[in-house]
Amino acid sequence: MIKPTIVVVGNGMVGYKFCEKLVNKSSDFRIIVFGEEPRHAYDRVHLSEYFNGKTAEDLSLSSRSWYEEHDILLHLGDPVQEINRSAKTVHSLMGVTYSYDFLVLATGSSAFVPDIPGVEKEGVFVYRTIEDLELIKAYASNVKTGAVMGGGLLGLEAAKALMDLGIEETHVIEFAPRLMPRQIDSAGSTMLQSKLKELGLSLHLNKSTSHVGGENKIEALHFNDESVLSVDMLVISAGIRPRDELARLSGLQIGTRGGIVVNEKMQTSDEAIFAIGECALYEGMIYGLVAPGYEMADIVAAQITGISKLFYGYDMSTKLKLIGVDVASFGDAFVTEPDCRTIVFEDTHKGIYKRINISIDGKYLLGGILIGDADAYNILLQTVNNKLILPPNPEDLILGTRGGAENEGAGVMSLPDDALICSCEAVNKATICSSVIDLGITNIDGIKKCTKAGTGCGGCIPLVKDLIAGTMKANGQYIKNVICEHFDYSRQELFDLVKINKLKNYDLVLDHFGKGDGCEVCKPVVASIMSSLWNDVIVKQDTIQDSNDRFLANIQKGGTYSVVPRIPGGEITPDKLIVLGQVAKRYNLYTKITGGQRIDLFGAHVNDLPAIWEELIDAGFESGHAYGKALRTVKSCVGSTWCRFGLHDSVSFAIEIEERYKGVRAPHKIKGGVSGCVRECAEAQAKDFGIIATEKGWNLYVCGNGGSKPQHGQLLATDIDKETLVKYLDRFLMFYIKTAEPLSRTATWLNKMDGGLSYLKNVVVNDSLGLAGQLEEEMQALVNTYHCEWKEVVDNPDLRKRFTHFVNAPEEKDPTVKFDPMRDQVKAKW
Amino acid sequence: METTTAIEWILACHTNDVPENGGACVKLGEEQIAIYNFTRRGEWYATQNLCPHKQQMVLSRGMIGSTGAHCEPKVACPFHKNTFSLISGQCLTNEEYSIKTYAVKIADGKIFIGI
C-alpha cells in the first residue's frame, strides 16, 4: 500500500510540532517538510537567550537524526514556490516537485516593517530569526545607542537583547500611550515603565516616527512631534505579519488584513490544505503565541488520522519575565465595571501591580494582570479556566492570607483532574498525578521525560513541582534524606542520637544505629557530628576522616599537601611573615595569598608536615583548619584604626570572632567577614556570616555564599552591640551545625528551610523554639575545648609516626612526586 | 593448597604499621602497594597504590568500607571518591578502571604480600 503523502510547508516550532504529533499518532503517512531557513526547527520563544550565551544548537528543537528516525524527508533552505491545487503538487525553489494528499501550511509570520521613509538604511534590523540576531550582534559591537520600535512583548525582548549586547543607551519607541497594549492596562503599564526605567531603559510612549535620518546608515529617528532622537541602530518590532503570500498566490481565501482563513478544523478554503500557527486566521484572529499554534498542530494531526477534534479559539493568557520584571495577563484582563468587580493592589515602592476581575456575584475569577510579582499566575489562571469558586475574600488571591485560617481550597490539589497544567503540550493534572502515583516519578525531569509537561515555555514548572509534592504527600509518601546505605537516618536525626547516647567512636555509632561496614560517605559525616559534639582530637580516629582531615592538610595534585596557618582577621606581624618565608624556602614550598587573607604553602610531602608545623607552632602559628569542614577565616577590612571612613575597629572584631570559633567543625566550611563601614571592603555579605559596622553598632548578615552559585547574605539583625551579636552568632552557627544536611553550606541550608529567613530570625533572635540558651551553651563548650590539632600531633610521637608515605621506609618520600619550575617557584607535575 | 606454593611471599611491614580500618603504603622494590587493615571484619587486603583515574599514588590514604547486599569491601580514592572493590580490584564507580589486588598473609605480627 502506498502511504498517503503529507507535505508540510514551514519548519518552525509549529511545523515541527505537527510532525511530532503526527508520528506519535500514526506511522501510516509519508511526511515531507520544506523549510525556508537553513536550520532545523528551533525555539523562537527563547530567542533572546541567544544573546546571553545560548547557542543555535541549544535552541534547536530537533536534529537531523530525529527526522531520519521517523522517515521524514527534510528539505532545508528550500522554500516552496508554488502550489498546484488542481494537480495537488508543490514545487520548490530548488526545483523539487511532490504531489500531496494533504498540505499543511505552517509558514509562520514575518516581522511587520512599517512604511516609514528611511527604514532601508544600514543599521535598521528586524527581530525574528537567528540570522537577524547574528546581524544585530555584529552591528551592535560598534554602537553606543540603540532603539527598538515597538513596546510590545517582542519589542521589550529585543530591548533586553540590546542591553545584553552591552549597548550603553537603549530606547523603546511605542506608538500607543502604554507598553504591551495587548496584554496590560494603563496602570500596569505605568508600573512596568517605572521598573524598566530603573533598569536603565529609556521609554518614549505616544511617539510616531516620521522618518529615519542619516546618510547611508541610521543616525537619528525623527518623530511627528518634531522631536529627534539620535541613535546608532534601530530594531523594528512593530508586530507580525502572517506569511500568507504562497497561499495568496494559490488562490486560497485570505483575510482583509492578511492571514490564511481557516475553519475550526484548521482547513483553508481548500479542504486538502490546512494552515496552522501564526499564518492562520481563525475567526478574524491571528494567534501569535506558541501554545495555540501547538494546539492547531494537534488538531490537524487528529483530522488527518481520522480523530475528530476542533479548535475553539485559545486562551491567550501569558506570563513572562521582561528584563527581570514579571509580567502576566490572564483570562479577560480588560473587562471593566460594571461588567465585573475589580480588585487592585498597587505597591509603587516595590513596583508591584496586581489586578483581578471577578464576576458581579463574586463567585468566579474572570481574569487579571500581574506586574512585578507573578508568583500567583498559575493558580489564578487555573482558577479562571476551571471556574473554581472563589474564597469569601477573593483579595487573598493576590495579597495572600493575612492571618486567620489558611484556605485549604486554594492549593493545586483542589484543581479538577482535567485542569490543563501545561498548555504548550496540553498535559492535564490527572496525567501528571498518575505519573507520580503509577510510575513512581518524583522529580520534574522525570515528569518532563514521561509527559512532556514543562518542555515548552517552562512556565508551568513551579505548578508541576507543587503537583508532584502534593500528590506524594496525599499518597503518604515523603522523601527522607538518609545519609547512605549504612545509616537510615538524616544527619540531624543521627546528630541527636549520637548526642543522647554519648557515643564517641565511629564503630559504636555503626553498631548502634547503622549496618554493614560503613563507607566514605557516612564516615566523615559521623566524624563531623562527633567533632561538633565532643571536640576530641580528630586524628585519634584518623581513618574515618576525609583525606584532608586525616593528614590535617589539603591534598593537592601529585599527592602533596598544602599548609595554611591561621592568620586571624588577616592581620600578621612582619616577624611572622619572615617565618613563613623561611619555612617555605626550607621545604621548597610554593606560596600564594589566599582569598581568605592568609598564606598558603603548597607542595609539602606528607613526611615533612610535622616538621613544618613544628617550626610554625614555635613561631606562634596555629592550624588554620583549611582542610576541615570548619571555620575557615573571618576576613576583615582595615577598619577605623587606619581607614578614614571606618566607623568601628573591624580588624579587632574579626580577630575576636575568628579566635572564638576557630576549630569549630560543621556540616560544611564556614567563612565570615567584618567590614568597618557600609563600603563593605571585607565582602562580608558573601560570607556565611557577615558583620558590617553602622553608626549605632553592627548589622549581622547570614547565609551568604560565593562559589558557583553566589548569593548575598540576608540581614538577620540591625544595629546591635558586640555582645548581642556574638550571642546571635553562637545560636545561628550551632543551629546550623545541628540541623543542616551533610556538605550543605549555610546558604543552601537556609534556601531549603521551611519559612526561610523569618523562621531563622524567629529561632535566633526571638528564641521561638526556646533553644537559645542551649545553643549558646553548646557553642561555649566547643569554644572552651578548642585545641590546635597540629600542636597535638607535633607533641605526640605516635601521632607523628602516621605522617609517612612508606610505612616500611619512613624516611623515604614518595619518589613519584615531581615539580616543574614556574615564575621562580614550583608547580605540581603530573 | 598447592597453588600457594606458586606465590612468592614478601615481607611488607608489621601489623601495627597499618592503622585500624584504614590503609598504609609500603615500598616493595620499585612498586608501591597499599595494605588495608579491615579490623571491623578481621580481614586484610592489598592493592596497587596508584589510582588509575588521575594517576595519583594515594589509594592507601583512602577511606575503606563496604557496599551492597553482600558487603563488598572497597576503598575510596581521596581525590575524586572513585571506589574500588578490594577483592576484584574493579572500579565500582566507573567501569573503565580496575586496579591490581594482592594476596595478604599474616604471621607473627608480620604482613606478607603475595606477588
Tab-separated table of N, CA and C in Angstrom, chain A residues 106-230:
chain	number	residue	atom	x	y	z
A	106	ALA	N	2.521	25.871	7.425
A	106	ALA	CA	2.948	26.392	8.734
A	106	ALA	C	4.028	27.414	8.457
A	107	THR	N	3.647	28.398	7.650
A	107	THR	CA	4.639	29.350	7.150
A	107	THR	C	4.951	30.450	8.152
A	108	GLY	N	4.181	30.501	9.255
A	108	GLY	CA	4.519	31.444	10.318
A	108	GLY	C	4.279	32.882	9.936
A	109	SER	N	5.105	33.753	10.461
A	109	SER	CA	4.909	35.172	10.211
A	109	SER	C	6.253	35.826	10.021
A	110	SER	N	6.222	37.046	9.532
A	110	SER	CA	7.461	37.806	9.439
A	110	SER	C	7.276	39.073	10.250
A	111	ALA	N	8.376	39.740	10.499
A	111	ALA	CA	8.272	40.989	11.242
A	111	ALA	C	7.560	42.006	10.371
A	112	PHE	N	6.641	42.764	10.974
A	112	PHE	CA	5.953	43.814	10.244
A	112	PHE	C	6.845	45.048	10.237
A	113	VAL	N	7.190	45.508	9.036
A	113	VAL	CA	8.019	46.717	8.955
A	113	VAL	C	7.150	47.856	8.436
A	114	PRO	N	6.887	48.853	9.275
A	114	PRO	CA	6.007	49.934	8.837
A	114	PRO	C	6.647	50.742	7.701
A	115	ASP	N	5.820	51.339	6.951
A	115	ASP	CA	6.276	52.035	5.754
A	115	ASP	C	6.764	53.434	6.137
A	116	ILE	N	7.918	53.512	6.725
A	116	ILE	CA	8.460	54.798	7.175
A	116	ILE	C	9.674	55.122	6.305
A	117	PRO	N	9.770	56.342	5.795
A	117	PRO	CA	10.921	56.658	4.937
A	117	PRO	C	12.235	56.422	5.685
A	118	GLY	N	13.160	55.712	5.064
A	118	GLY	CA	14.487	55.522	5.650
A	118	GLY	C	14.701	54.189	6.324
A	119	VAL	N	13.654	53.341	6.390
A	119	VAL	CA	13.850	52.057	7.079
A	119	VAL	C	14.819	51.131	6.349
A	120	GLU	N	15.142	51.479	5.100
A	120	GLU	CA	16.056	50.624	4.351
A	120	GLU	C	17.508	50.918	4.710
A	121	LYS	N	17.740	51.949	5.536
A	121	LYS	CA	19.122	52.358	5.838
A	121	LYS	C	19.874	51.280	6.609
A	122	GLU	N	21.189	51.364	6.479
A	122	GLU	CA	22.064	50.460	7.218
A	122	GLU	C	21.855	50.690	8.719
A	123	GLY	N	21.859	49.629	9.481
A	123	GLY	CA	21.691	49.782	10.935
A	123	GLY	C	20.250	49.638	11.384
A	124	VAL	N	19.335	49.306	10.433
A	124	VAL	CA	17.944	49.044	10.798
A	124	VAL	C	17.693	47.532	10.643
A	125	PHE	N	17.174	46.918	11.691
A	125	PHE	CA	17.020	45.460	11.697
A	125	PHE	C	15.618	45.063	12.128
A	126	VAL	N	15.278	43.813	11.850
A	126	VAL	CA	14.086	43.228	12.466
A	126	VAL	C	14.564	42.147	13.437
A	127	TYR	N	13.615	41.631	14.235
A	127	TYR	CA	13.989	40.707	15.311
A	127	TYR	C	13.129	39.474	15.172
A	128	ARG	N	13.638	38.495	14.439
A	128	ARG	CA	12.752	37.386	14.131
A	128	ARG	C	13.467	36.042	14.098
A	129	THR	N	14.616	36.001	13.424
A	129	THR	CA	15.293	34.705	13.230
A	129	THR	C	16.694	34.766	13.828
A	130	ILE	N	17.331	33.617	13.927
A	130	ILE	CA	18.714	33.580	14.412
A	130	ILE	C	19.608	34.410	13.508
A	131	GLU	N	19.308	34.399	12.201
A	131	GLU	CA	20.104	35.215	11.275
A	131	GLU	C	19.957	36.700	11.600
A	132	ASP	N	18.722	37.140	11.910
A	132	ASP	CA	18.519	38.538	12.315
A	132	ASP	C	19.392	38.848	13.528
A	133	LEU	N	19.387	37.925	14.479
A	133	LEU	CA	20.138	38.143	15.712
A	133	LEU	C	21.633	38.231	15.447
A	134	GLU	N	22.097	37.412	14.521
A	134	GLU	CA	23.523	37.455	14.208
A	134	GLU	C	23.905	38.799	13.593
A	135	LEU	N	23.023	39.312	12.732
A	135	LEU	CA	23.283	40.618	12.123
A	135	LEU	C	23.302	41.709	13.186
A	136	ILE	N	22.324	41.629	14.110
A	136	ILE	CA	22.239	42.625	15.185
A	136	ILE	C	23.496	42.570	16.042
A	137	LYS	N	23.897	41.366	16.366
A	137	LYS	CA	25.063	41.175	17.231
A	137	LYS	C	26.311	41.783	16.592
A	138	ALA	N	26.492	41.510	15.296
A	138	ALA	CA	27.677	42.012	14.618
A	138	ALA	C	27.683	43.532	14.598
A	139	TYR	N	26.518	44.119	14.338
A	139	TYR	CA	26.436	45.572	14.217
A	139	TYR	C	26.567	46.250	15.576
A	140	ALA	N	26.033	45.587	16.611
A	140	ALA	CA	25.958	46.211	17.933
A	140	ALA	C	27.329	46.415	18.558
A	141	SER	N	28.330	45.684	18.065
A	141	SER	CA	29.628	45.787	18.726
A	141	SER	C	30.246	47.171	18.575
A	142	ASN	N	29.788	47.950	17.581
A	142	ASN	CA	30.391	49.270	17.368
A	142	ASN	C	29.469	50.426	17.738
A	143	VAL	N	28.342	50.159	18.380
A	143	VAL	CA	27.417	51.271	18.592
A	143	VAL	C	27.192	51.551	20.078
A	144	LYS	N	26.804	52.792	20.344
A	144	LYS	CA	26.599	53.209	21.725
A	144	LYS	C	25.119	53.295	22.075
A	145	THR	N	24.296	53.775	21.119
A	145	THR	CA	22.877	53.913	21.421
A	145	THR	C	22.051	53.104	20.432
A	146	GLY	N	21.009	52.490	20.960
A	146	GLY	CA	20.144	51.699	20.101
A	146	GLY	C	18.691	51.958	20.463
A	147	ALA	N	17.799	51.758	19.508
A	147	ALA	CA	16.380	51.934	19.800
A	147	ALA	C	15.611	50.735	19.273
A	148	VAL	N	14.494	50.469	19.936
A	148	VAL	CA	13.592	49.431	19.464
A	148	VAL	C	12.278	50.106	19.144
A	149	MET	N	11.752	49.850	17.976
A	149	MET	CA	10.452	50.403	17.627
A	149	MET	C	9.395	49.359	17.966
A	150	GLY	N	8.570	49.682	18.940
A	150	GLY	CA	7.536	48.744	19.364
A	150	GLY	C	7.713	48.387	20.825
A	151	GLY	N	6.694	48.704	21.641
A	151	GLY	CA	6.789	48.445	23.081
A	151	GLY	C	5.935	47.263	23.482
A	152	GLY	N	5.744	46.348	22.545
A	152	GLY	CA	5.001	45.125	22.885
A	152	GLY	C	5.944	44.103	23.471
A	153	LEU	N	5.379	42.899	23.593
A	153	LEU	CA	6.135	41.816	24.200
A	153	LEU	C	7.478	41.569	23.504
A	154	LEU	N	7.424	41.442	22.179
A	154	LEU	CA	8.659	41.161	21.446
A	154	LEU	C	9.607	42.348	21.446
A	155	GLY	N	9.048	43.558	21.406
A	155	GLY	CA	9.870	44.756	21.403
A	155	GLY	C	10.689	44.850	22.678
A	156	LEU	N	10.039	44.545	23.814
A	156	LEU	CA	10.761	44.604	25.081
A	156	LEU	C	11.809	43.505	25.156
A	157	GLU	N	11.495	42.362	24.573
A	157	GLU	CA	12.503	41.289	24.497
A	157	GLU	C	13.712	41.776	23.697
A	158	ALA	N	13.430	42.449	22.593
A	158	ALA	CA	14.511	42.947	21.745
A	158	ALA	C	15.338	43.982	22.502
A	159	ALA	N	14.653	44.824	23.299
A	159	ALA	CA	15.369	45.840	24.084
A	159	ALA	C	16.298	45.161	25.081
A	160	LYS	N	15.797	44.086	25.665
A	160	LYS	CA	16.632	43.328	26.608
A	160	LYS	C	17.866	42.797	25.892
A	161	ALA	N	17.650	42.321	24.662
A	161	ALA	CA	18.769	41.779	23.888
A	161	ALA	C	19.810	42.866	23.645
A	162	LEU	N	19.354	44.089	23.306
A	162	LEU	CA	20.308	45.177	23.070
A	162	LEU	C	21.093	45.481	24.338
A	163	MET	N	20.393	45.491	25.481
A	163	MET	CA	21.089	45.741	26.744
A	163	MET	C	22.117	44.648	27.001
A	164	ASP	N	21.728	43.402	26.748
A	164	ASP	CA	22.657	42.286	26.949
A	164	ASP	C	23.883	42.410	26.051
A	165	LEU	N	23.713	43.024	24.895
A	165	LEU	CA	24.832	43.161	23.977
A	165	LEU	C	25.757	44.296	24.392
A	166	GLY	N	25.403	44.978	25.476
A	166	GLY	CA	26.302	45.998	26.013
A	166	GLY	C	26.093	47.376	25.425
A	167	ILE	N	24.939	47.582	24.786
A	167	ILE	CA	24.661	48.916	24.260
A	167	ILE	C	24.342	49.852	25.428
A	168	GLU	N	25.074	50.975	25.469
A	168	GLU	CA	25.016	51.821	26.663
A	168	GLU	C	23.647	52.446	26.883
A	169	GLU	N	23.002	52.853	25.773
A	169	GLU	CA	21.746	53.577	25.910
A	169	GLU	C	20.711	52.885	25.034
A	170	THR	N	19.712	52.312	25.650
A	170	THR	CA	18.696	51.621	24.872
A	170	THR	C	17.343	52.332	25.024
A	171	HIS	N	16.725	52.633	23.884
A	171	HIS	CA	15.430	53.323	23.877
A	171	HIS	C	14.345	52.401	23.334
A	172	VAL	N	13.130	52.599	23.859
A	172	VAL	CA	11.988	51.890	23.286
A	172	VAL	C	10.976	52.940	22.825
A	173	ILE	N	10.568	52.828	21.573
A	173	ILE	CA	9.616	53.783	20.998
A	173	ILE	C	8.285	53.059	20.807
A	174	GLU	N	7.215	53.593	21.406
A	174	GLU	CA	5.903	52.963	21.246
A	174	GLU	C	4.888	54.011	20.782
A	175	PHE	N	4.117	53.606	19.802
A	175	PHE	CA	3.102	54.467	19.196
A	175	PHE	C	1.938	54.687	20.160
A	176	ALA	N	1.569	53.620	20.880
A	176	ALA	CA	0.439	53.676	21.816
A	176	ALA	C	0.849	54.403	23.096
A	177	PRO	N	-0.145	54.827	23.890
A	177	PRO	CA	0.202	55.528	25.130
A	177	PRO	C	0.695	54.594	26.234
A	178	ARG	N	0.742	53.294	26.011
A	178	ARG	CA	1.249	52.404	27.052
A	178	ARG	C	2.016	51.229	26.463
A	179	LEU	N	2.781	50.561	27.334
A	179	LEU	CA	3.548	49.392	26.913
A	179	LEU	C	2.635	48.176	26.837
A	180	MET	N	3.002	47.211	26.048
A	180	MET	CA	2.279	45.948	25.921
A	180	MET	C	0.766	46.143	25.863
A	181	PRO	N	0.309	46.981	24.929
A	181	PRO	CA	-1.111	47.327	24.925
A	181	PRO	C	-2.049	46.129	24.786
A	182	ARG	N	-1.566	45.030	24.231
A	182	ARG	CA	-2.451	43.872	24.084
A	182	ARG	C	-2.614	43.095	25.381
A	183	GLN	N	-1.643	43.237	26.288
A	183	GLN	CA	-1.688	42.398	27.481
A	183	GLN	C	-2.072	43.124	28.759
A	184	ILE	N	-1.651	44.384	28.909
A	184	ILE	CA	-1.854	45.005	30.222
A	184	ILE	C	-2.545	46.357	30.126
A	185	ASP	N	-3.128	46.788	31.243
A	185	ASP	CA	-3.856	48.055	31.265
A	185	ASP	C	-2.896	49.203	31.553
A	186	SER	N	-3.433	50.423	31.607
A	186	SER	CA	-2.514	51.550	31.686
A	186	SER	C	-1.869	51.663	33.069
A	187	ALA	N	-2.579	51.276	34.132
A	187	ALA	CA	-1.957	51.310	35.459
A	187	ALA	C	-0.806	50.298	35.524
A	188	GLY	N	-1.027	49.130	34.934
A	188	GLY	CA	0.028	48.115	34.889
A	188	GLY	C	1.213	48.610	34.084
A	189	SER	N	0.910	49.279	32.987
A	189	SER	CA	1.974	49.803	32.151
A	189	SER	C	2.799	50.840	32.909
A	190	THR	N	2.109	51.700	33.673
A	190	THR	CA	2.825	52.720	34.441
A	190	THR	C	3.823	52.055	35.398
A	191	MET	N	3.372	50.998	36.051
A	191	MET	CA	4.252	50.295	36.990
A	191	MET	C	5.437	49.663	36.256
A	192	LEU	N	5.116	49.034	35.116
A	192	LEU	CA	6.168	48.393	34.327
A	192	LEU	C	7.177	49.431	33.844
A	193	GLN	N	6.657	50.597	33.400
A	193	GLN	CA	7.546	51.657	32.923
A	193	GLN	C	8.538	52.063	34.003
A	194	SER	N	8.031	52.245	35.237
A	194	SER	CA	8.953	52.734	36.262
A	194	SER	C	9.993	51.663	36.602
A	195	LYS	N	9.568	50.400	36.562
A	195	LYS	CA	10.552	49.342	36.817
A	195	LYS	C	11.617	49.304	35.704
A	196	LEU	N	11.166	49.416	34.468
A	196	LEU	CA	12.099	49.329	33.347
A	196	LEU	C	13.042	50.524	33.314
A	197	LYS	N	12.524	51.693	33.706
A	197	LYS	CA	13.386	52.879	33.760
A	197	LYS	C	14.488	52.678	34.785
A	198	GLU	N	14.101	52.088	35.933
A	198	GLU	CA	15.100	51.795	36.967
A	198	GLU	C	16.217	50.924	36.420
A	199	LEU	N	15.844	50.039	35.513
A	199	LEU	CA	16.833	49.107	34.975
A	199	LEU	C	17.619	49.711	33.816
A	200	GLY	N	17.364	50.975	33.514
A	200	GLY	CA	18.219	51.665	32.554
A	200	GLY	C	17.655	51.782	31.149
A	201	LEU	N	16.374	51.492	30.987
A	201	LEU	CA	15.762	51.582	29.663
A	201	LEU	C	15.081	52.955	29.517
A	202	SER	N	15.274	53.623	28.380
A	202	SER	CA	14.573	54.893	28.154
A	202	SER	C	13.319	54.616	27.332
A	203	LEU	N	12.178	55.075	27.823
A	203	LEU	CA	10.910	54.766	27.161
A	203	LEU	C	10.307	56.018	26.557
A	204	HIS	N	9.790	55.891	25.337
A	204	HIS	CA	9.143	57.023	24.659
A	204	HIS	C	7.784	56.545	24.171
A	205	LEU	N	6.729	56.920	24.888
A	205	LEU	CA	5.385	56.482	24.511
A	205	LEU	C	4.713	57.582	23.685
A	206	ASN	N	3.581	57.219	23.034
A	206	ASN	CA	2.853	58.195	22.240
A	206	ASN	C	3.703	58.815	21.139
A	207	LYS	N	4.657	58.056	20.640
A	207	LYS	CA	5.583	58.626	19.650
A	207	LYS	C	5.334	57.965	18.312
A	208	SER	N	5.081	58.779	17.304
A	208	SER	CA	5.006	58.147	15.995
A	208	SER	C	6.158	58.670	15.147
A	209	THR	N	6.825	57.736	14.519
A	209	THR	CA	8.071	58.055	13.824
A	209	THR	C	7.753	58.550	12.418
A	210	SER	N	8.339	59.693	12.042
A	210	SER	CA	8.066	60.213	10.702
A	210	SER	C	9.105	59.721	9.701
A	211	HIS	N	10.362	59.731	10.073
A	211	HIS	CA	11.343	59.128	9.189
A	211	HIS	C	12.632	58.798	9.920
A	212	VAL	N	13.443	57.965	9.237
A	212	VAL	CA	14.729	57.549	9.779
A	212	VAL	C	15.792	58.412	9.139
A	213	GLY	N	16.544	59.164	9.954
A	213	GLY	CA	17.535	60.089	9.420
A	213	GLY	C	18.906	59.457	9.306
A	214	GLY	N	19.749	60.070	8.477
A	214	GLY	CA	21.113	59.577	8.294
A	214	GLY	C	21.448	59.485	6.834
A	215	GLU	N	22.742	59.509	6.530
A	215	GLU	CA	23.184	59.434	5.127
A	215	GLU	C	22.859	58.050	4.552
A	216	ASN	N	23.803	57.131	4.733
A	216	ASN	CA	23.528	55.766	4.300
A	216	ASN	C	23.079	54.912	5.451
A	217	LYS	N	23.653	55.226	6.612
A	217	LYS	CA	23.249	54.454	7.783
A	217	LYS	C	22.450	55.328	8.738
A	218	ILE	N	21.698	54.680	9.592
A	218	ILE	CA	20.815	55.397	10.503
A	218	ILE	C	21.617	56.252	11.470
A	219	GLU	N	21.161	57.502	11.676
A	219	GLU	CA	21.800	58.364	12.658
A	219	GLU	C	20.793	58.887	13.660
A	220	ALA	N	19.537	58.973	13.258
A	220	ALA	CA	18.543	59.536	14.174
A	220	ALA	C	17.141	59.083	13.784
A	221	LEU	N	16.223	59.166	14.760
A	221	LEU	CA	14.810	58.949	14.480
A	221	LEU	C	14.104	60.288	14.605
A	222	HIS	N	13.295	60.607	13.596
A	222	HIS	CA	12.534	61.859	13.629
A	222	HIS	C	11.075	61.521	13.869
A	223	PHE	N	10.467	62.258	14.799
A	223	PHE	CA	9.089	61.953	15.161
A	223	PHE	C	8.132	63.008	14.625
A	224	ASN	N	6.860	62.652	14.605
A	224	ASN	CA	5.838	63.565	14.094
A	224	ASN	C	5.718	64.818	14.934
A	225	ASP	N	6.091	64.736	16.218
A	225	ASP	CA	6.011	65.926	17.062
A	225	ASP	C	7.261	66.789	16.937
A	226	GLU	N	8.029	66.591	15.875
A	226	GLU	CA	9.197	67.403	15.553
A	226	GLU	C	10.429	67.051	16.389
A	227	SER	N	10.265	66.185	17.386
A	227	SER	CA	11.433	65.853	18.200
A	227	SER	C	12.314	64.855	17.458
A	228	VAL	N	13.578	64.787	17.888
A	228	VAL	CA	14.570	63.933	17.231
A	228	VAL	C	15.332	63.156	18.297
A	229	LEU	N	15.613	61.894	18.003
A	229	LEU	CA	16.411	61.071	18.926
A	229	LEU	C	17.578	60.510	18.133
A	230	SER	N	18.814	60.853	18.546
A	230	SER	CA	19.909	60.271	17.749
A	230	SER	C	20.236	58.874	18.260
